[in-house]
XYZ file of C-alpha atoms in Angstrom:
506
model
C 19.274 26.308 -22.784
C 19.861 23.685 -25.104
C 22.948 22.648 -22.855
C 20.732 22.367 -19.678
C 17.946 20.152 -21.315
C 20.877 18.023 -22.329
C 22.210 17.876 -18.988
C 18.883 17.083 -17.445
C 18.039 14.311 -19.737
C 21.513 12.650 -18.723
C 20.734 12.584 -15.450
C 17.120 11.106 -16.000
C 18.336 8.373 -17.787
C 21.182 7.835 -15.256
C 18.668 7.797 -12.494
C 17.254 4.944 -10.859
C 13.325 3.784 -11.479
C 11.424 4.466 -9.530
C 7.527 5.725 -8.897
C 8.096 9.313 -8.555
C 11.001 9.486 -11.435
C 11.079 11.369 -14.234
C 12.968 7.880 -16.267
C 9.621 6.478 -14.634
C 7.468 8.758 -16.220
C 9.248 8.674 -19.440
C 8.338 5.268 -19.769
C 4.773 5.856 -18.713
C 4.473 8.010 -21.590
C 6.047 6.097 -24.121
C 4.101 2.872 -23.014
C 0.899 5.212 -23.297
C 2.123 6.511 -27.003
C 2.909 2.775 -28.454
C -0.150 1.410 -26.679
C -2.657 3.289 -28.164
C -0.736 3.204 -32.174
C -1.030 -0.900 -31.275
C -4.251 -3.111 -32.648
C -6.497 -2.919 -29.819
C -5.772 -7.138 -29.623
C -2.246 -6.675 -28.978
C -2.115 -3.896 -26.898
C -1.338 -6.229 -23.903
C 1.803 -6.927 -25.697
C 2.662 -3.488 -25.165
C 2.093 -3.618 -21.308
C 3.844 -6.869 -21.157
C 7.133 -5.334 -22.673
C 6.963 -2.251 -20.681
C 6.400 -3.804 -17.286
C 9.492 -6.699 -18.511
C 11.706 -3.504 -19.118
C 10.664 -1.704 -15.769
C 11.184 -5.435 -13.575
C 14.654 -5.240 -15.237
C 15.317 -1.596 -14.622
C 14.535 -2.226 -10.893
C 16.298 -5.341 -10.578
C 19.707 -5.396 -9.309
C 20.636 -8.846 -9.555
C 20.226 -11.460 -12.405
C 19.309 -14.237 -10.458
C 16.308 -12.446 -9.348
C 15.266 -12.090 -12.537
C 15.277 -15.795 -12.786
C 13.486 -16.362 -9.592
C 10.834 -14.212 -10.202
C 10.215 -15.363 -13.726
C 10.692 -19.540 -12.343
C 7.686 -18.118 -9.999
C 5.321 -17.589 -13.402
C 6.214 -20.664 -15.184
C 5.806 -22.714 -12.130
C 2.485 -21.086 -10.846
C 1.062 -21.144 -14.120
C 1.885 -24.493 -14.672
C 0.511 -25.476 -11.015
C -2.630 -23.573 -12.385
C -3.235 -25.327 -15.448
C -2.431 -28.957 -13.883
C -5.297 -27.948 -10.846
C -7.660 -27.457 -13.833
C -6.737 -31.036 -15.613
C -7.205 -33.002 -12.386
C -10.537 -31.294 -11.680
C -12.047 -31.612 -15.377
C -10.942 -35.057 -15.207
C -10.951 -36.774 -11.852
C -14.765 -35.835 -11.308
C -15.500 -34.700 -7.735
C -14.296 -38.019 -5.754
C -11.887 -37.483 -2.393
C -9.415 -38.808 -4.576
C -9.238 -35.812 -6.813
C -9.292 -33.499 -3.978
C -6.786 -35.240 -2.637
C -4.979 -34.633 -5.933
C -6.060 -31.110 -6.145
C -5.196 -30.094 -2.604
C -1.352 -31.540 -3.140
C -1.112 -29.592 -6.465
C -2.245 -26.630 -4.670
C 0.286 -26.638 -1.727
C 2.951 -27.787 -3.829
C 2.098 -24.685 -6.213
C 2.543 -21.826 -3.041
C 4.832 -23.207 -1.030
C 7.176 -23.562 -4.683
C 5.757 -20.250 -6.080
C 5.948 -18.516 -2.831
C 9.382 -20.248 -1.313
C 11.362 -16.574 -1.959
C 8.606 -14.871 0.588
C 8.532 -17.460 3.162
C 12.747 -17.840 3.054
C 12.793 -14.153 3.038
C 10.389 -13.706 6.028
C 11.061 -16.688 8.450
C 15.175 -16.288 7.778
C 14.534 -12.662 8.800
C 12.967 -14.206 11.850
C 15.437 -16.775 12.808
C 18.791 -15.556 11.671
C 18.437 -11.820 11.627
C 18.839 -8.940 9.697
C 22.256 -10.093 8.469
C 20.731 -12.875 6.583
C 18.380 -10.261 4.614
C 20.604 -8.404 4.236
C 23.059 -10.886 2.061
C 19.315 -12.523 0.779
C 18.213 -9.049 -0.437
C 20.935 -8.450 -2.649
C 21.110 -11.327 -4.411
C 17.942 -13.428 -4.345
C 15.413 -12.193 -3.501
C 12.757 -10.402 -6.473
C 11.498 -7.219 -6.436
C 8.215 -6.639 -5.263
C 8.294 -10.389 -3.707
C 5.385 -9.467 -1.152
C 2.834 -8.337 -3.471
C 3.215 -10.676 -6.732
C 2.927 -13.614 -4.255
C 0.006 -12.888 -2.667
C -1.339 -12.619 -6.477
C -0.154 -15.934 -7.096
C -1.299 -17.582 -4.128
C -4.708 -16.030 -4.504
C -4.700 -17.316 -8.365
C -3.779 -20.687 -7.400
C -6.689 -20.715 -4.624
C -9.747 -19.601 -6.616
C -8.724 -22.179 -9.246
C -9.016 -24.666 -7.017
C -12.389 -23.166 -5.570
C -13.294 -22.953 -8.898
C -14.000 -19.220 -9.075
C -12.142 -18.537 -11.907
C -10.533 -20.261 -15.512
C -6.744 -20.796 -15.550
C -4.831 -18.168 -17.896
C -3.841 -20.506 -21.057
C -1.896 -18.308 -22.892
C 1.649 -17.547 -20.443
C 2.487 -14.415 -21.653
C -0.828 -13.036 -20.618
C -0.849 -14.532 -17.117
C 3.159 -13.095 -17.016
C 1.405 -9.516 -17.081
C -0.723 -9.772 -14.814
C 2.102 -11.121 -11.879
C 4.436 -7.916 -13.335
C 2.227 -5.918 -14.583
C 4.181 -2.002 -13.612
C 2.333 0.342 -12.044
C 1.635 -2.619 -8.979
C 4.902 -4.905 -9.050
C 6.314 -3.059 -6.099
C 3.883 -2.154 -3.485
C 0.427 -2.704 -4.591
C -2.618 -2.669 -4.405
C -2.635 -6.657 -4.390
C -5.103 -7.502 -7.356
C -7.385 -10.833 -8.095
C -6.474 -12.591 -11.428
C -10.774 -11.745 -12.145
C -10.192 -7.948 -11.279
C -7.369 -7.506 -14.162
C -8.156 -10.060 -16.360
C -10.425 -8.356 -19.190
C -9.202 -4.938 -18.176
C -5.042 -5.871 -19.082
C -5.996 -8.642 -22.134
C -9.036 -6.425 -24.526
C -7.339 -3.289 -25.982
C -9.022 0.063 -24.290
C -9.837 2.939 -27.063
C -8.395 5.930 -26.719
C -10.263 8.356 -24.333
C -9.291 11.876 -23.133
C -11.712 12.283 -20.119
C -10.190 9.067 -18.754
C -6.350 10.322 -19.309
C -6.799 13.210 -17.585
C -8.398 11.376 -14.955
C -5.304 9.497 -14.648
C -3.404 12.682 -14.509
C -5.626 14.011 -12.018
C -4.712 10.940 -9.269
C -0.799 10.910 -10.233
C -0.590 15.019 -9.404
C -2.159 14.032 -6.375
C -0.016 10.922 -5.118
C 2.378 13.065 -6.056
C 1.474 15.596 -3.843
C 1.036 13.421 -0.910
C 4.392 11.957 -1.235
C 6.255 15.764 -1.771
C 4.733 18.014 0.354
C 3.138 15.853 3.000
C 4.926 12.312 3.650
C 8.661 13.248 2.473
C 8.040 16.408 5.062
C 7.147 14.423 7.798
C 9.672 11.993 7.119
C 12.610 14.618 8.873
C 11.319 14.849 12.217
C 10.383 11.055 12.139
C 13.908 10.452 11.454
C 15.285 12.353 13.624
C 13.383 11.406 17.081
C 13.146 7.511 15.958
C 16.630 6.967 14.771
C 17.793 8.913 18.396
C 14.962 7.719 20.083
C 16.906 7.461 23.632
C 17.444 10.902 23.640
C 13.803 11.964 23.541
C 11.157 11.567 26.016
C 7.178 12.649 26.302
C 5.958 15.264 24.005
C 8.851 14.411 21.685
C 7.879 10.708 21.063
C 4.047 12.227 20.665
C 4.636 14.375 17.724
C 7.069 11.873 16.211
C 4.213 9.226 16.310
C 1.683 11.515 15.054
C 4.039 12.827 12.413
C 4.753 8.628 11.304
C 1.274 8.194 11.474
C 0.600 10.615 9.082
C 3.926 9.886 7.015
C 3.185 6.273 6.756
C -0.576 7.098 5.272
C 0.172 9.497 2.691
C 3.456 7.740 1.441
C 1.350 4.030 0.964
C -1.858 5.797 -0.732
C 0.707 8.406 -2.678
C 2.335 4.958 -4.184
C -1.095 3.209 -4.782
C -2.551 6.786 -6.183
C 0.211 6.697 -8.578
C -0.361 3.307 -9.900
C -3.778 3.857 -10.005
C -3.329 6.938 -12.032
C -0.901 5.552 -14.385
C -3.314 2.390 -14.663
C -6.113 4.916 -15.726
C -3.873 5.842 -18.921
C -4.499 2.792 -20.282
C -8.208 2.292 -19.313
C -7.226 -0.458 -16.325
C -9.172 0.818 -13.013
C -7.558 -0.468 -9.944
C -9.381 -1.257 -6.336
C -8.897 1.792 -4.120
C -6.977 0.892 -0.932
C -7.619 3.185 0.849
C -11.334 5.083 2.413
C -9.833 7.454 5.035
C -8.864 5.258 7.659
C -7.979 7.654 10.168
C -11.834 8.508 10.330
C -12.675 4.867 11.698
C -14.453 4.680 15.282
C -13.261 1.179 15.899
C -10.043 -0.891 14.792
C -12.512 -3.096 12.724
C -13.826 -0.511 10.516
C -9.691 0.644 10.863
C -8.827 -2.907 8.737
C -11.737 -2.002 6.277
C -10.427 1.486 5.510
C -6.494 0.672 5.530
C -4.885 -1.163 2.850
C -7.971 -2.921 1.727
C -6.670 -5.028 -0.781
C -4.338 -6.845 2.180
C -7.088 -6.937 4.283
C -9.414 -8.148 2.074
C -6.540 -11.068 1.453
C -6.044 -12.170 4.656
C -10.020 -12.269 5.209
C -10.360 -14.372 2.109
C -7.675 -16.959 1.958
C -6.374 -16.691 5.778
C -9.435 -15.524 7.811
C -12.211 -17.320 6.118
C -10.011 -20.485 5.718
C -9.415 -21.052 9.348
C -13.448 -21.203 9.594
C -14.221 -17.488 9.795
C -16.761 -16.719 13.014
C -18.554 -19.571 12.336
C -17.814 -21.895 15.179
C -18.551 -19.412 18.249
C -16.395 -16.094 19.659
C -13.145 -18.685 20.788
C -12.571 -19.823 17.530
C -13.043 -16.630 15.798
C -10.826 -14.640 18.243
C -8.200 -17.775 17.552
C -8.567 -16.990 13.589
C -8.201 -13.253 14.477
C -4.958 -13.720 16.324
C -3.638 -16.327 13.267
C -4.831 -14.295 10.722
C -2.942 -10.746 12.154
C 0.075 -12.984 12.804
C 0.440 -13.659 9.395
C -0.287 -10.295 8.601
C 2.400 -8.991 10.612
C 5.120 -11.608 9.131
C 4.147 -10.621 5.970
C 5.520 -7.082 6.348
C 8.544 -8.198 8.060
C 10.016 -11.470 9.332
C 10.932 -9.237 12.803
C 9.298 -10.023 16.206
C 8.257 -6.461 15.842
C 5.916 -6.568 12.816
C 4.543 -9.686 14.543
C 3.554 -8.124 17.804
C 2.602 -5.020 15.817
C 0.203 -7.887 13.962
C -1.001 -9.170 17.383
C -1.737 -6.056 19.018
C -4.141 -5.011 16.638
C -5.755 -8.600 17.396
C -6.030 -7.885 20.638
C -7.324 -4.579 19.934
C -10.010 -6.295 18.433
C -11.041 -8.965 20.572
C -10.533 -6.184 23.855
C -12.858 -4.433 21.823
C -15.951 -6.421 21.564
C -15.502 -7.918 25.013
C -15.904 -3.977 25.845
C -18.796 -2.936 23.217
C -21.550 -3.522 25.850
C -19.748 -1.090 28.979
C -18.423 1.003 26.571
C -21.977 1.513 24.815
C -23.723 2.213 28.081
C -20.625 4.720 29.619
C -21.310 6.612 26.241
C -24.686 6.439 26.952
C -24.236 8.321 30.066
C -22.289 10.792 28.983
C -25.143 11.988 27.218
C -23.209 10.523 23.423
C -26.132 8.496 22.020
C -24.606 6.496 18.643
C -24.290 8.710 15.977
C -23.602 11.938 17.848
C -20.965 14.481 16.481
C -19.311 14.201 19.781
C -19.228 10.275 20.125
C -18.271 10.014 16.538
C -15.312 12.315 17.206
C -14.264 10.392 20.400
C -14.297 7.080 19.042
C -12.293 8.377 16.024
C -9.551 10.206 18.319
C -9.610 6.967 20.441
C -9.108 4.551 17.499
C -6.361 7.129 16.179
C -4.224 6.770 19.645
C -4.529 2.989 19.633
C -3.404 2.881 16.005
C -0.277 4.969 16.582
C 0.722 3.334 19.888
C 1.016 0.404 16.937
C 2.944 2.644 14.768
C 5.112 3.473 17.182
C 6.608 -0.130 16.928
C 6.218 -0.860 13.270
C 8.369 1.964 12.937
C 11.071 1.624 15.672
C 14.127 -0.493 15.054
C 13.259 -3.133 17.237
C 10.274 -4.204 19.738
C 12.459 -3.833 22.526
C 13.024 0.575 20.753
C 9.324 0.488 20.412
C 8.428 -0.336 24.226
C 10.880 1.961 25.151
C 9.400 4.655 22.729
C 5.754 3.855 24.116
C 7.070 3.886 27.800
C 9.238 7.263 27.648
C 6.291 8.696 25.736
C 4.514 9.022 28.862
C 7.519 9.212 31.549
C 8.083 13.307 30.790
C 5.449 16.231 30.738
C 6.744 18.487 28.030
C 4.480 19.935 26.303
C 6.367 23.567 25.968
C 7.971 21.606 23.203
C 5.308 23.261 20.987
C 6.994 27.073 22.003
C 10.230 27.286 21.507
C 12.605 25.815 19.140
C 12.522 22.185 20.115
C 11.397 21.026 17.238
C 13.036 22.464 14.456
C 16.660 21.570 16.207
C 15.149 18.492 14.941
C 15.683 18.955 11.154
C 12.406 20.532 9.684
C 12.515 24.192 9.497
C 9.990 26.741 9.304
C 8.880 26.326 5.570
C 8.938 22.663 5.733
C 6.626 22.934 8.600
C 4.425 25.369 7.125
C 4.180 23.439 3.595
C 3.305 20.338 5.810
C 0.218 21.993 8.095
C -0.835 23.843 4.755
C -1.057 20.817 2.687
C -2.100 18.403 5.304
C -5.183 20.939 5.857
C -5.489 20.105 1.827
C -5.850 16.628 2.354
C -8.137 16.844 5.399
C -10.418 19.037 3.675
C -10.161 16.900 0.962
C -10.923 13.633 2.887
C -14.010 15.421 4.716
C -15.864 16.140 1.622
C -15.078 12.635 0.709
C -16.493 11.448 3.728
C -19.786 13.009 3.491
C -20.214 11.528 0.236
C -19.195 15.118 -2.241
C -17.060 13.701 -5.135
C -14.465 15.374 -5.675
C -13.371 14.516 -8.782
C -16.990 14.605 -10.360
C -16.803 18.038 -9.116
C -13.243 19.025 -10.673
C -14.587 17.622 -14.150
C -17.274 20.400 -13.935
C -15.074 22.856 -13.606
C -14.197 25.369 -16.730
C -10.574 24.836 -18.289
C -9.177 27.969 -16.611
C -9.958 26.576 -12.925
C -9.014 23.041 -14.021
C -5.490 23.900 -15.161
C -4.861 26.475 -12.810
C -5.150 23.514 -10.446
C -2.755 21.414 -12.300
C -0.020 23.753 -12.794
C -0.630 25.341 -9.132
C -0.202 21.435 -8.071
C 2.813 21.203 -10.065
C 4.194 24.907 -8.964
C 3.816 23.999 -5.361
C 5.662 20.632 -5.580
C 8.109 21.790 -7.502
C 9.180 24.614 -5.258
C 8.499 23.866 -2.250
C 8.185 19.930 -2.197
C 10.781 18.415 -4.758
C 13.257 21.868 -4.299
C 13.798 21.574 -8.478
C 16.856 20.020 -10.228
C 18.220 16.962 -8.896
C 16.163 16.045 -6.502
C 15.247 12.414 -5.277
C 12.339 11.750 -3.351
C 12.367 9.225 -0.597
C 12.027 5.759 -1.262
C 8.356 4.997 -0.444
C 7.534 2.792 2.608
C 5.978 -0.429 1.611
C 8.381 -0.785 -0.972
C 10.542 -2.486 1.643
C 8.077 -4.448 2.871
């Protein structure tokens, strides 16, 4: 016994870190043992050094080390010298003159590593990530810059004080549970919650228990499940036609969903040890009716970005329908470089622009066809079409997100409807793909979790609220029937390594 324990700590600390690790989780619960033993007023300290040693535990190179660090010296530098020119200039066009070159000096310096990495993608290919990858570019590049840009900005809108002190404005860029995909948090959001010690409270750790069993879930038994037949069909995707190219869009959709919020449950969970609360990014999007109430269910924190400092900066809808469907089109663009400097993230982008403007230029005629179908607004049956229509649109999308190129994608999209095969569904098709039986079953079975789950949610039940009413014996038989379940039939026990999750590579 001894001998095994041994041999399993060996190969934690030989692993690499990563969100669903056990080295990852050792951390977590050594940072949550020194950080409550620390003075309340230095217990940032203590999140500082653990998310310096988890940067340099994902790291591979040196020299992203030093990029990502020259990033915090130089945007908080940027940010202190936008304060001195506004407290001292007064409000003349001369100091905004000032402020406005300080400010685009600050991102394009602070952010040069995300705009190389994403327009050299775009011009030169994937050979030039892949050389820029390994040795320049920092982990987690997407996220922390949007942090910094945003920073920069509301300093010079004057929303919010520059951080004096650099140490404390270094953990909020790399502060751990977010570095690496997110959610993408305001400098006002974190500030009091990282900097003022939290007191020790149990309700609130076993909150934070409560949401990393259940990104943990989602990533196990639901996303890392899907992730074989998705594989299989878009890797091959020549080979398959029709019903094929259905499921494996469905199954992405799905995949893609449960992996992101399973990442961002995590950190918020692990966040909640320490008494930080992070924005949710996610309300259930696939329950919108319309791509617009899509973008403010899915990955809010982005889209709540791009409406802020991309959206909103191009003038918003307040110059007429033109103008706001041009800022709609520039504002997805950049939405769909930032994920990947590939023509298909940027059409991806665009199409869910178009989606958009298509859609209100169709509100009217689609109102009054509804109408006469006898689905007044707010009917069961309307709501359920417009969600099953927003759905389909929103995979179509997937489809080339996913795919290894635009020209795969439109060839995925166009063979999806060029074969009627639906007896795909009653024979063996599906598992010559990879998943067997049991991984099929364990999906269904704990995707029905998560729908049932989401449903309540969407009527408004807490669920949580409800768990924390609960007597112990129901509350831990959850937790170790969570943990039982993953264990056997999503992580298959010793030695195994989940998936990497999605938006890390983004």
């Amino acid at each position: 016994m001894i001998q095994y324990f041994a041999g399993l700590l060996n190969v934690i600390l030989k692993s690499a870190m990563n969100y669903t690790a056990a080295k990852y989780f050792l951390l977590v619960a050594a940072t949550v043992l020194v950080y409550f033993i620390f003075p309340k007023k230095h217990r940032w300290m203590v999140l500082l050094a653990a998310s310096g040693y988890f940067y340099y535990a994902v790291s591979s190179r040196k020299l992203q080390l030093v990029i990502f660090a020259a990033s915090i010296l130089f945007s908080y530098g940027a940010a202190l010298l936008l304060k001195k020119v506004r407290d001292g200039s007064g409000e003349g066009s001369k100091t905004k003159i000032k402020s406005r070159i300080i400010l685009w000096t600050g991102i394009l310096i602070s952010a040069a590593p995300l705009i190389a990495s994403k327009l050299g993608d775009l011009i030169v290919g994937s050979v030039f990530r892949g050389n820029l990858v390994e040795w320049i570019i920092p982990i987690g590049l997407s996220f922390y810059s949007m942090q910094i840009i945003a920073y920069l900005v509301d300093i010079y809108r004057g929303k919010i004080e520059p951080e004096k002190n650099v140490f404390k404005y270094a953990l909020f860029i790399s502060f751990f549970p977010i570095i690496i995909q997110g959610p993408i948090s305001r400098f006002s959001q974190l500030r009091d919650q990282l900097m003022e010690g939290h007191s020790f409270d149990g309700k609130r750790l076993m909150r934070g228990i409560q949401l990393i069993l259940w990104g943990l879930f989602l990533k196990l038994m639901i996303a890392d499940k899907a992730s074989i037949l998705v594989d299989a069909v878009f890797d091959q995707y020549k080979d398959y036609a029709g019903f094929f190219i259905l499921v494996a869009a469905i199954f992405y959709s799905i995949q893609l969903y449960t992996d992101f919020m399973s990442c961002v449950t995590i950190s918020r969970g692990v966040a909640e040890l320490f008494g930080i609360e992070l924005v949710n990014n996610f309300k259930r999007p696939y329950f919108s009716c319309s791509i617009k109430d899509f973008w403010r269910r899915w990955h809010i924190s982005l889209s709540e970005w791009l409406r802020d400092y991309v959206y909103i900066s191009l003038g918003g809808n307040r110059k007429g329908k033109l103008h706001k469907w041009k800022n709609l089109v520039v504002t997805f663009f950049v939405s769909g470089l930032w994920h990947g400097g590939s023509f298909k993230y940027i059409a991806w982008g665009l199409m869910h622009a178009a989606y958009q403007i298509i859609g209100e230029l169709m509100s009217k005629p689609k109102n009054y066809i509804m109408e006469k179908l006898a689905m007044p607004r707010g009917s069961r049956i309307r709501v359920w079409v417009e969600r099953l229509g927003t759905f389909l649109l929103v995979m179509i999308a997937w489809i080339i997100f996913r795919a290894g190129s635009l020209e795969a994608g439109l060839h995925m999209i166009g063979s999806m409807f060029s074969a009627f095969n639906p007896w795909v569904f009653f024979d063996d098709s599906l598992y010559a793909l990879g998943i067997t039986g049991k991984d099929m079953a364990v999906f269904f079975l704990s995707l029905g979790l998560l729908m049932g789950v989401s449903t309540l949610q969407e009527k408004g039940v807490g669920i949580r609220a409800w768990f924390s009413r609960q007597n112990t014996v129901i509350r831990w038989g959850i937790y170790f029937g969570l943990i039982w379940g993953m264990w056997i039939f999503g992580a298959y026990g010793y030695g195994f390594s989940a998936a990497d999750f999605i938006y890390g590579g983004f």
